[in-house]
Amino acid sequence: MAEYLIYFNQQWVGEHTEEWFRGRAPLGMGVVNEMKAAGVYVFAGGLEEAGPVYSADPTSGTVMITDGPYVETKEFLGGFAVVDVPDDETAKMWAGKIAEACGWPQEVRRFKPQPKIPG
């Protein structure tokens, strides 16, 4: 089994009415419940657009914590899910279900395997 990140940038969402978003919520929760029932769900959630953003930068030799994103960008992460599935095809299948429920594109990336630490 491998863990995959399924995510979207907020800019991919597009302009929709509040009613449209309310109609998507049950569809999204349905997919989350389906992932849980299949035993592949690790975590999922959307990120606040207006919430605080902090950066931690150790490059000066001392960790500096600052307000705001480290890199100025026009795109930012809007939400994500982590699934633990056997292969790329299964991860893509779940991404398709999430995309269909949300109504906007999703991207899929596999996490690197966790390093074996002696101990």
JSON list of C-alpha atoms in Angstrom, two decimals:
[
{"chain": "A", "resi": 1, "resn": "MET", "atom": "CA", "xyz": [0.00, 0.00, 0.00]},
{"chain": "A", "resi": 2, "resn": "ALA", "atom": "CA", "xyz": [1.12, 3.57, -0.66]},
{"chain": "A", "resi": 3, "resn": "GLU", "atom": "CA", "xyz": [-0.22, 6.93, 0.42]},
{"chain": "A", "resi": 4, "resn": "TYR", "atom": "CA", "xyz": [-1.33, 9.43, -2.21]},
{"chain": "A", "resi": 5, "resn": "LEU", "atom": "CA", "xyz": [-2.17, 13.11, -1.96]},
{"chain": "A", "resi": 6, "resn": "ILE", "atom": "CA", "xyz": [-5.22, 14.16, -3.96]},
{"chain": "A", "resi": 7, "resn": "TYR", "atom": "CA", "xyz": [-5.50, 17.95, -4.03]},
{"chain": "A", "resi": 8, "resn": "PHE", "atom": "CA", "xyz": [-6.64, 21.07, -5.82]},
{"chain": "A", "resi": 9, "resn": "ASN", "atom": "CA", "xyz": [-5.55, 24.67, -6.08]},
{"chain": "A", "resi": 10, "resn": "GLN", "atom": "CA", "xyz": [-8.23, 27.13, -5.05]},
{"chain": "A", "resi": 11, "resn": "GLN", "atom": "CA", "xyz": [-8.00, 28.83, -8.45]},
{"chain": "A", "resi": 12, "resn": "TRP", "atom": "CA", "xyz": [-9.29, 25.64, -10.14]},
{"chain": "A", "resi": 13, "resn": "VAL", "atom": "CA", "xyz": [-12.64, 25.94, -8.36]},
{"chain": "A", "resi": 14, "resn": "GLY", "atom": "CA", "xyz": [-14.10, 28.72, -10.49]},
{"chain": "A", "resi": 15, "resn": "GLU", "atom": "CA", "xyz": [-16.94, 31.10, -9.76]},
{"chain": "A", "resi": 16, "resn": "HIS", "atom": "CA", "xyz": [-20.10, 29.46, -8.38]},
{"chain": "A", "resi": 17, "resn": "THR", "atom": "CA", "xyz": [-23.09, 30.49, -6.31]},
{"chain": "A", "resi": 18, "resn": "GLU", "atom": "CA", "xyz": [-23.42, 29.66, -2.62]},
{"chain": "A", "resi": 19, "resn": "GLU", "atom": "CA", "xyz": [-26.33, 27.40, -3.58]},
{"chain": "A", "resi": 20, "resn": "TRP", "atom": "CA", "xyz": [-24.10, 25.48, -6.00]},
{"chain": "A", "resi": 21, "resn": "PHE", "atom": "CA", "xyz": [-21.49, 24.91, -3.26]},
{"chain": "A", "resi": 22, "resn": "ARG", "atom": "CA", "xyz": [-24.16, 23.76, -0.79]},
{"chain": "A", "resi": 23, "resn": "GLY", "atom": "CA", "xyz": [-25.30, 21.22, -3.39]},
{"chain": "A", "resi": 24, "resn": "ARG", "atom": "CA", "xyz": [-21.77, 19.82, -3.71]},
{"chain": "A", "resi": 25, "resn": "ALA", "atom": "CA", "xyz": [-21.22, 19.28, 0.03]},
{"chain": "A", "resi": 26, "resn": "PRO", "atom": "CA", "xyz": [-23.32, 16.09, 0.30]},
{"chain": "A", "resi": 27, "resn": "LEU", "atom": "CA", "xyz": [-21.58, 14.69, -2.78]},
{"chain": "A", "resi": 28, "resn": "GLY", "atom": "CA", "xyz": [-18.13, 15.36, -1.29]},
{"chain": "A", "resi": 29, "resn": "MET", "atom": "CA", "xyz": [-19.11, 13.85, 2.06]},
{"chain": "A", "resi": 30, "resn": "GLY", "atom": "CA", "xyz": [-20.48, 10.84, 0.20]},
{"chain": "A", "resi": 31, "resn": "VAL", "atom": "CA", "xyz": [-17.06, 10.21, -1.34]},
{"chain": "A", "resi": 32, "resn": "VAL", "atom": "CA", "xyz": [-15.35, 10.66, 2.04]},
{"chain": "A", "resi": 33, "resn": "ASN", "atom": "CA", "xyz": [-17.75, 8.13, 3.56]},
{"chain": "A", "resi": 34, "resn": "GLU", "atom": "CA", "xyz": [-17.09, 5.76, 0.64]},
{"chain": "A", "resi": 35, "resn": "MET", "atom": "CA", "xyz": [-13.31, 6.09, 1.20]},
{"chain": "A", "resi": 36, "resn": "LYS", "atom": "CA", "xyz": [-13.79, 5.33, 4.90]},
{"chain": "A", "resi": 37, "resn": "ALA", "atom": "CA", "xyz": [-15.94, 2.28, 4.14]},
{"chain": "A", "resi": 38, "resn": "ALA", "atom": "CA", "xyz": [-13.28, 1.04, 1.68]},
{"chain": "A", "resi": 39, "resn": "GLY", "atom": "CA", "xyz": [-10.57, 1.46, 4.34]},
{"chain": "A", "resi": 40, "resn": "VAL", "atom": "CA", "xyz": [-8.46, 3.85, 2.23]},
{"chain": "A", "resi": 41, "resn": "TYR", "atom": "CA", "xyz": [-9.23, 7.15, 4.00]},
{"chain": "A", "resi": 42, "resn": "VAL", "atom": "CA", "xyz": [-6.35, 8.76, 5.91]},
{"chain": "A", "resi": 43, "resn": "PHE", "atom": "CA", "xyz": [-7.41, 12.42, 6.04]},
{"chain": "A", "resi": 44, "resn": "ALA", "atom": "CA", "xyz": [-9.26, 15.04, 4.00]},
{"chain": "A", "resi": 45, "resn": "GLY", "atom": "CA", "xyz": [-10.12, 18.70, 4.39]},
{"chain": "A", "resi": 46, "resn": "GLY", "atom": "CA", "xyz": [-10.45, 22.11, 2.82]},
{"chain": "A", "resi": 47, "resn": "LEU", "atom": "CA", "xyz": [-8.26, 25.03, 3.77]},
{"chain": "A", "resi": 48, "resn": "GLU", "atom": "CA", "xyz": [-9.49, 28.45, 4.85]},
{"chain": "A", "resi": 49, "resn": "GLU", "atom": "CA", "xyz": [-8.87, 31.15, 2.26]},
{"chain": "A", "resi": 50, "resn": "ALA", "atom": "CA", "xyz": [-8.85, 34.04, 4.71]},
{"chain": "A", "resi": 51, "resn": "GLY", "atom": "CA", "xyz": [-7.19, 32.27, 7.63]},
{"chain": "A", "resi": 52, "resn": "PRO", "atom": "CA", "xyz": [-3.70, 32.98, 8.89]},
{"chain": "A", "resi": 53, "resn": "VAL", "atom": "CA", "xyz": [-0.69, 31.75, 6.91]},
{"chain": "A", "resi": 54, "resn": "TYR", "atom": "CA", "xyz": [2.72, 31.36, 8.53]},
{"chain": "A", "resi": 55, "resn": "SER", "atom": "CA", "xyz": [6.13, 30.46, 7.17]},
{"chain": "A", "resi": 56, "resn": "ALA", "atom": "CA", "xyz": [9.02, 28.79, 9.00]},
{"chain": "A", "resi": 57, "resn": "ASP", "atom": "CA", "xyz": [12.43, 29.51, 7.40]},
{"chain": "A", "resi": 58, "resn": "PRO", "atom": "CA", "xyz": [15.61, 27.92, 8.84]},
{"chain": "A", "resi": 59, "resn": "THR", "atom": "CA", "xyz": [18.00, 29.14, 6.12]},
{"chain": "A", "resi": 60, "resn": "SER", "atom": "CA", "xyz": [19.56, 31.93, 8.24]},
{"chain": "A", "resi": 61, "resn": "GLY", "atom": "CA", "xyz": [20.69, 29.44, 10.87]},
{"chain": "A", "resi": 62, "resn": "THR", "atom": "CA", "xyz": [17.84, 30.41, 13.18]},
{"chain": "A", "resi": 63, "resn": "VAL", "atom": "CA", "xyz": [14.27, 29.43, 12.44]},
{"chain": "A", "resi": 64, "resn": "MET", "atom": "CA", "xyz": [12.31, 32.56, 11.58]},
{"chain": "A", "resi": 65, "resn": "ILE", "atom": "CA", "xyz": [8.52, 32.37, 11.84]},
{"chain": "A", "resi": 66, "resn": "THR", "atom": "CA", "xyz": [6.75, 35.04, 9.82]},
{"chain": "A", "resi": 67, "resn": "ASP", "atom": "CA", "xyz": [3.21, 35.90, 8.81]},
{"chain": "A", "resi": 68, "resn": "GLY", "atom": "CA", "xyz": [2.28, 35.28, 5.22]},
{"chain": "A", "resi": 69, "resn": "PRO", "atom": "CA", "xyz": [3.30, 32.79, 2.60]},
{"chain": "A", "resi": 70, "resn": "TYR", "atom": "CA", "xyz": [7.00, 32.19, 2.01]},
{"chain": "A", "resi": 71, "resn": "VAL", "atom": "CA", "xyz": [6.67, 32.46, -1.74]},
{"chain": "A", "resi": 72, "resn": "GLU", "atom": "CA", "xyz": [4.30, 34.94, -3.35]},
{"chain": "A", "resi": 73, "resn": "THR", "atom": "CA", "xyz": [2.11, 33.04, -5.77]},
{"chain": "A", "resi": 74, "resn": "LYS", "atom": "CA", "xyz": [-1.22, 33.41, -7.50]},
{"chain": "A", "resi": 75, "resn": "GLU", "atom": "CA", "xyz": [-2.14, 29.80, -6.75]},
{"chain": "A", "resi": 76, "resn": "PHE", "atom": "CA", "xyz": [-2.63, 28.24, -3.35]},
{"chain": "A", "resi": 77, "resn": "LEU", "atom": "CA", "xyz": [-3.80, 24.92, -2.03]},
{"chain": "A", "resi": 78, "resn": "GLY", "atom": "CA", "xyz": [-7.55, 24.83, -1.51]},
{"chain": "A", "resi": 79, "resn": "GLY", "atom": "CA", "xyz": [-8.01, 21.35, -0.06]},
{"chain": "A", "resi": 80, "resn": "PHE", "atom": "CA", "xyz": [-6.76, 17.80, -0.13]},
{"chain": "A", "resi": 81, "resn": "ALA", "atom": "CA", "xyz": [-7.31, 14.17, 0.75]},
{"chain": "A", "resi": 82, "resn": "VAL", "atom": "CA", "xyz": [-4.78, 11.49, 1.66]},
{"chain": "A", "resi": 83, "resn": "VAL", "atom": "CA", "xyz": [-5.61, 7.91, 0.72]},
{"chain": "A", "resi": 84, "resn": "ASP", "atom": "CA", "xyz": [-3.72, 4.68, 1.37]},
{"chain": "A", "resi": 85, "resn": "VAL", "atom": "CA", "xyz": [-4.24, 2.46, -1.67]},
{"chain": "A", "resi": 86, "resn": "PRO", "atom": "CA", "xyz": [-2.39, -0.35, -3.45]},
{"chain": "A", "resi": 87, "resn": "ASP", "atom": "CA", "xyz": [-1.49, 1.41, -6.71]},
{"chain": "A", "resi": 88, "resn": "ASP", "atom": "CA", "xyz": [-1.65, 4.43, -9.03]},
{"chain": "A", "resi": 89, "resn": "GLU", "atom": "CA", "xyz": [-4.81, 3.19, -10.76]},
{"chain": "A", "resi": 90, "resn": "THR", "atom": "CA", "xyz": [-6.73, 3.05, -7.48]},
{"chain": "A", "resi": 91, "resn": "ALA", "atom": "CA", "xyz": [-5.47, 6.52, -6.47]},
{"chain": "A", "resi": 92, "resn": "LYS", "atom": "CA", "xyz": [-6.61, 7.89, -9.84]},
{"chain": "A", "resi": 93, "resn": "MET", "atom": "CA", "xyz": [-10.01, 6.26, -9.40]},
{"chain": "A", "resi": 94, "resn": "TRP", "atom": "CA", "xyz": [-10.49, 8.04, -6.04]},
{"chain": "A", "resi": 95, "resn": "ALA", "atom": "CA", "xyz": [-9.27, 11.33, -7.54]},
{"chain": "A", "resi": 96, "resn": "GLY", "atom": "CA", "xyz": [-11.92, 10.95, -10.23]},
{"chain": "A", "resi": 97, "resn": "LYS", "atom": "CA", "xyz": [-14.63, 10.40, -7.64]},
{"chain": "A", "resi": 98, "resn": "ILE", "atom": "CA", "xyz": [-13.49, 13.45, -5.66]},
{"chain": "A", "resi": 99, "resn": "ALA", "atom": "CA", "xyz": [-13.29, 15.59, -8.82]},
{"chain": "A", "resi": 100, "resn": "GLU", "atom": "CA", "xyz": [-16.78, 14.55, -9.86]},
{"chain": "A", "resi": 101, "resn": "ALA", "atom": "CA", "xyz": [-18.21, 15.28, -6.40]},
{"chain": "A", "resi": 102, "resn": "CYS", "atom": "CA", "xyz": [-16.47, 18.64, -6.07]},
{"chain": "A", "resi": 103, "resn": "GLY", "atom": "CA", "xyz": [-16.99, 19.77, -9.65]},
{"chain": "A", "resi": 104, "resn": "TRP", "atom": "CA", "xyz": [-13.37, 20.83, -10.29]},
{"chain": "A", "resi": 105, "resn": "PRO", "atom": "CA", "xyz": [-10.05, 19.17, -11.20]},
{"chain": "A", "resi": 106, "resn": "GLN", "atom": "CA", "xyz": [-7.88, 17.24, -8.76]},
{"chain": "A", "resi": 107, "resn": "GLU", "atom": "CA", "xyz": [-4.21, 16.35, -8.95]},
{"chain": "A", "resi": 108, "resn": "VAL", "atom": "CA", "xyz": [-2.69, 13.10, -7.61]},
{"chain": "A", "resi": 109, "resn": "ARG", "atom": "CA", "xyz": [0.81, 12.58, -6.19]},
{"chain": "A", "resi": 110, "resn": "ARG", "atom": "CA", "xyz": [2.33, 9.60, -4.41]},
{"chain": "A", "resi": 111, "resn": "PHE", "atom": "CA", "xyz": [4.16, 10.16, -1.14]},
{"chain": "A", "resi": 112, "resn": "LYS", "atom": "CA", "xyz": [7.72, 8.89, -0.93]},
{"chain": "A", "resi": 113, "resn": "PRO", "atom": "CA", "xyz": [8.05, 5.79, 1.25]},
{"chain": "A", "resi": 114, "resn": "GLN", "atom": "CA", "xyz": [8.82, 6.52, 4.89]},
{"chain": "A", "resi": 115, "resn": "PRO", "atom": "CA", "xyz": [12.53, 5.99, 5.63]},
{"chain": "A", "resi": 116, "resn": "LYS", "atom": "CA", "xyz": [13.44, 3.03, 7.82]},
{"chain": "A", "resi": 117, "resn": "ILE", "atom": "CA", "xyz": [15.00, 4.45, 10.97]},
{"chain": "A", "resi": 118, "resn": "PRO", "atom": "CA", "xyz": [16.91, 1.93, 13.11]},
{"chain": "A", "resi": 119, "resn": "GLY", "atom": "CA", "xyz": [15.85, 1.93, 16.63]}
]
